[in-house]
Short mmCIF file of C-alpha atoms in Angstrom, two decimals:
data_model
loop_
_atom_site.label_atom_id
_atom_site.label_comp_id
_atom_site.label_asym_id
_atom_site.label_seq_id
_atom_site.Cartn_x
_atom_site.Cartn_y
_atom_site.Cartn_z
CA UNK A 1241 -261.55 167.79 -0.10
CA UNK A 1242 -263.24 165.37 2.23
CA UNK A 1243 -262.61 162.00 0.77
CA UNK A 1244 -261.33 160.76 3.72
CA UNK A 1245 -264.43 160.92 5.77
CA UNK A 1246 -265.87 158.45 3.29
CA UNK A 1247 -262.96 156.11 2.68
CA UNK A 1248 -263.21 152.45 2.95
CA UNK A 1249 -260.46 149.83 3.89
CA UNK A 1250 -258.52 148.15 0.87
CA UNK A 1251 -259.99 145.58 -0.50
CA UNK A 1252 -259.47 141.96 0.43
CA UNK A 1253 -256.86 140.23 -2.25
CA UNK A 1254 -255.39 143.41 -3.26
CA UNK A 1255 -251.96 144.22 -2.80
CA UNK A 1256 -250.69 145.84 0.25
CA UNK A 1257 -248.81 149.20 -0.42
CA UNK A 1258 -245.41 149.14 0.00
CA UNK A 1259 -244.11 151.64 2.73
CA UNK A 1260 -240.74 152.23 5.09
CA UNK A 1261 -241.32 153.19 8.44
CA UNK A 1262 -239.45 154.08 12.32
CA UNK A 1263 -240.68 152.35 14.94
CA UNK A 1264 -240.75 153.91 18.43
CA UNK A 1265 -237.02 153.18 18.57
CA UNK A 1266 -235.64 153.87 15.51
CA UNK A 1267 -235.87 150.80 13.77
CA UNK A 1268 -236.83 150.72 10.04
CA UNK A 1269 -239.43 148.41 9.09
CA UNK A 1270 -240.34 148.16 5.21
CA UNK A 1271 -243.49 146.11 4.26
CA UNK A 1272 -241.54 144.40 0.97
CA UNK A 1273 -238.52 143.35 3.03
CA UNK A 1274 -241.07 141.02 5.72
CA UNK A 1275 -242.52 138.98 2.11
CA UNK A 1276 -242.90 135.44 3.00
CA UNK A 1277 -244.49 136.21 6.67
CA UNK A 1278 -247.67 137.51 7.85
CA UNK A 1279 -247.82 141.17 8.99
CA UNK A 1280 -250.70 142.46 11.12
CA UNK A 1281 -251.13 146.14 10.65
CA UNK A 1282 -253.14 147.59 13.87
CA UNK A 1283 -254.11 151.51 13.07
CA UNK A 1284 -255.53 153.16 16.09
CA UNK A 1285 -256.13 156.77 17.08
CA UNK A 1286 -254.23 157.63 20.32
CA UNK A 1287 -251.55 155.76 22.43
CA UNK A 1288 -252.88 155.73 26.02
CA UNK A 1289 -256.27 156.03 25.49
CA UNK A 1290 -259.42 153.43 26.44
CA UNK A 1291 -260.09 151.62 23.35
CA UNK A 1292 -256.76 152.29 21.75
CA UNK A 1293 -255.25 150.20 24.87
CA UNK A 1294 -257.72 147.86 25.47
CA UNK A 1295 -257.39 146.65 21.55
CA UNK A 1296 -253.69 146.16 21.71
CA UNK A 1297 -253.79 145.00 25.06
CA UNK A 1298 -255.95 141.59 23.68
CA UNK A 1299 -253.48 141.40 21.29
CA UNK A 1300 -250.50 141.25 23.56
CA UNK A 1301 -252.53 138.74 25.76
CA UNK A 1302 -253.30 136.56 22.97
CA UNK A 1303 -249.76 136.65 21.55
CA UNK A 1304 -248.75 132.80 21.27
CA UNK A 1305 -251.76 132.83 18.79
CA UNK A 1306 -249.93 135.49 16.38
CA UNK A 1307 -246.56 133.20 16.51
CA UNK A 1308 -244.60 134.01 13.47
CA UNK A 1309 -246.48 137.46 12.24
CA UNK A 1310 -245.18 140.19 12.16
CA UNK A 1311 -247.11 142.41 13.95
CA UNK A 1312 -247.12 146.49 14.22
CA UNK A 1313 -249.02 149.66 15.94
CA UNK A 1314 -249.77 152.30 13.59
CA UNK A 1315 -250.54 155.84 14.65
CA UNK A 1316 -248.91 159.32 13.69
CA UNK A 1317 -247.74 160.39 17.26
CA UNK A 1318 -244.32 160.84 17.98
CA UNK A 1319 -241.57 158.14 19.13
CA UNK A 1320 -241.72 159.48 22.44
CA UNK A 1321 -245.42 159.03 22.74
CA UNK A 1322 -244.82 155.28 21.46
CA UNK A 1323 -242.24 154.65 23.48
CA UNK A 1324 -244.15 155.30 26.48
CA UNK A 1325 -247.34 153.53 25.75
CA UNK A 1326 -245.56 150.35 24.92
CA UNK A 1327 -243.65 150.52 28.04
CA UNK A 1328 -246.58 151.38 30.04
CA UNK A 1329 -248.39 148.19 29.07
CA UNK A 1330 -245.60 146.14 27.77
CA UNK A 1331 -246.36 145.44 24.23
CA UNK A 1332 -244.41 142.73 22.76
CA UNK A 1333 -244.89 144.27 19.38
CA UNK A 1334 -243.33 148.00 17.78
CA UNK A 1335 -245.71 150.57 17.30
CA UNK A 1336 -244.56 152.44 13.78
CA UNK A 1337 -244.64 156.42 13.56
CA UNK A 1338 -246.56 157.22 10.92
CA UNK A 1339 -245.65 161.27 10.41
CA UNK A 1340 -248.19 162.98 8.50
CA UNK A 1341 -250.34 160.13 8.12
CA UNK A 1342 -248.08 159.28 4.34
CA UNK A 1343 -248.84 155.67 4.78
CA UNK A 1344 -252.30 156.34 6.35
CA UNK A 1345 -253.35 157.53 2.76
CA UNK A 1346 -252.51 154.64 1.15
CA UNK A 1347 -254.11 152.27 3.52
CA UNK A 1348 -257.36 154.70 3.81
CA UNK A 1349 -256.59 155.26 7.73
CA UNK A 1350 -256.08 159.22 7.35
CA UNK A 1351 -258.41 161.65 8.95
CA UNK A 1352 -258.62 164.04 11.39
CA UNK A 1353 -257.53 161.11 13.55
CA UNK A 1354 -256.56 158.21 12.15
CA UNK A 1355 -258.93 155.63 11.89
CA UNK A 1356 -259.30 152.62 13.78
CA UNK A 1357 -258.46 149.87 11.32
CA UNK A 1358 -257.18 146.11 11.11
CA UNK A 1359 -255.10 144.87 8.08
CA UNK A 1360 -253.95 141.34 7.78
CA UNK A 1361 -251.44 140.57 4.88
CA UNK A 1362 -250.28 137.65 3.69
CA UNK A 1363 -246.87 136.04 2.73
CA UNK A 1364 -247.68 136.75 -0.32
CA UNK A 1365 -247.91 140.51 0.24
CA UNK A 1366 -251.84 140.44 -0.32
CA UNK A 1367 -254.49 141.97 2.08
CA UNK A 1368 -256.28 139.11 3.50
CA UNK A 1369 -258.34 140.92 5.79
CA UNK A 1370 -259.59 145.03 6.51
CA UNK A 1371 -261.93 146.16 9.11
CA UNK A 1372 -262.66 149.24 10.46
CA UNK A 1373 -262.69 149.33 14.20
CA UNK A 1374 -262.24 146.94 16.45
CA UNK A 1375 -262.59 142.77 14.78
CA UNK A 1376 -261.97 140.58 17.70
CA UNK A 1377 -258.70 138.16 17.59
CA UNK A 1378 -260.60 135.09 16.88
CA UNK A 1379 -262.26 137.46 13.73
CA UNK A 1380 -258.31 138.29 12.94
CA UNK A 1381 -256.96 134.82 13.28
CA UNK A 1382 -260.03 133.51 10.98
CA UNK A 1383 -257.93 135.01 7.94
CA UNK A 1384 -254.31 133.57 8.93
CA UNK A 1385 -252.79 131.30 6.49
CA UNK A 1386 -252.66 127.94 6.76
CA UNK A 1387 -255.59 127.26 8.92
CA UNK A 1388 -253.92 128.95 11.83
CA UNK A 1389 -256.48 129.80 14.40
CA UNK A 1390 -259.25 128.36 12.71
#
């Protein structure tokens, strides 16, 4: 079944899917337990590689504008692979493992590779913004509560 080739983003104002996940370190993050903050979910193919690092890179140069979000990598290579990539270009943010691409399926970011894609969710735990590829920060910030970046 090819579904995934055709797959769109989840839908603005719908709820975010719950999931637990390591980060590079070890660290468990759960969606439900960060309620009442902003999470930025970044999915991107490959650590290390030219768009993958340029689009986290403008993230970690832009950081005082994501003040108080949560914010998280998302790709299904290994710790070690993380680990490295953050290091390399000092991220100030974890980048989750997502093994087997579980939570990639519910967020409609599994393929062959997982798809590049942007999800912004509210305090509330509801998707304020999806994008396939890569939005720009100020396109990101647009959808912040409380008239942050705007």
């Amino acid at each position: 079944m090819i579904s995934w080739l055709f797959s769109r983003p989840l839908a603005e104002g719908s709820p975010a899917p719950d999931f637990t996940l390591k980060t590079a370190e070890g660290e468990t993050v759960t969606l439900s337990a960060l309620r009442g903050r902003e999470v930025l979910l970044v999915w991107y193919p490959g650590d290390d590689t030219t768009v993958c690092t340029k689009q986290l890179c403008e993230i970690r140069d832009s950081w005082a504008a994501f003040a108080g979000m949560a914010v998280f990598g998302v790709n299904p290579q290994r710790a070690a692979s993380h680990e490295k990539f953050a290091a390399k270009y000092r991220l100030p943010f974890p980048l989750l493992v997502d093994a087997g691409q579980q939570v990639g399926k519910l967020y409609h970011t599994h393929g062959l590779i997982a798809k590049r894609t942007v999800y912004l969710i509210g305090a509330d735990g509801r998707i304020r913004f999806a994008k396939r590829g890569k939005p720009s920060i100020a396109e990101i910030l647009t959808h912040r509560q409380g008239g942050h970046g705007q």
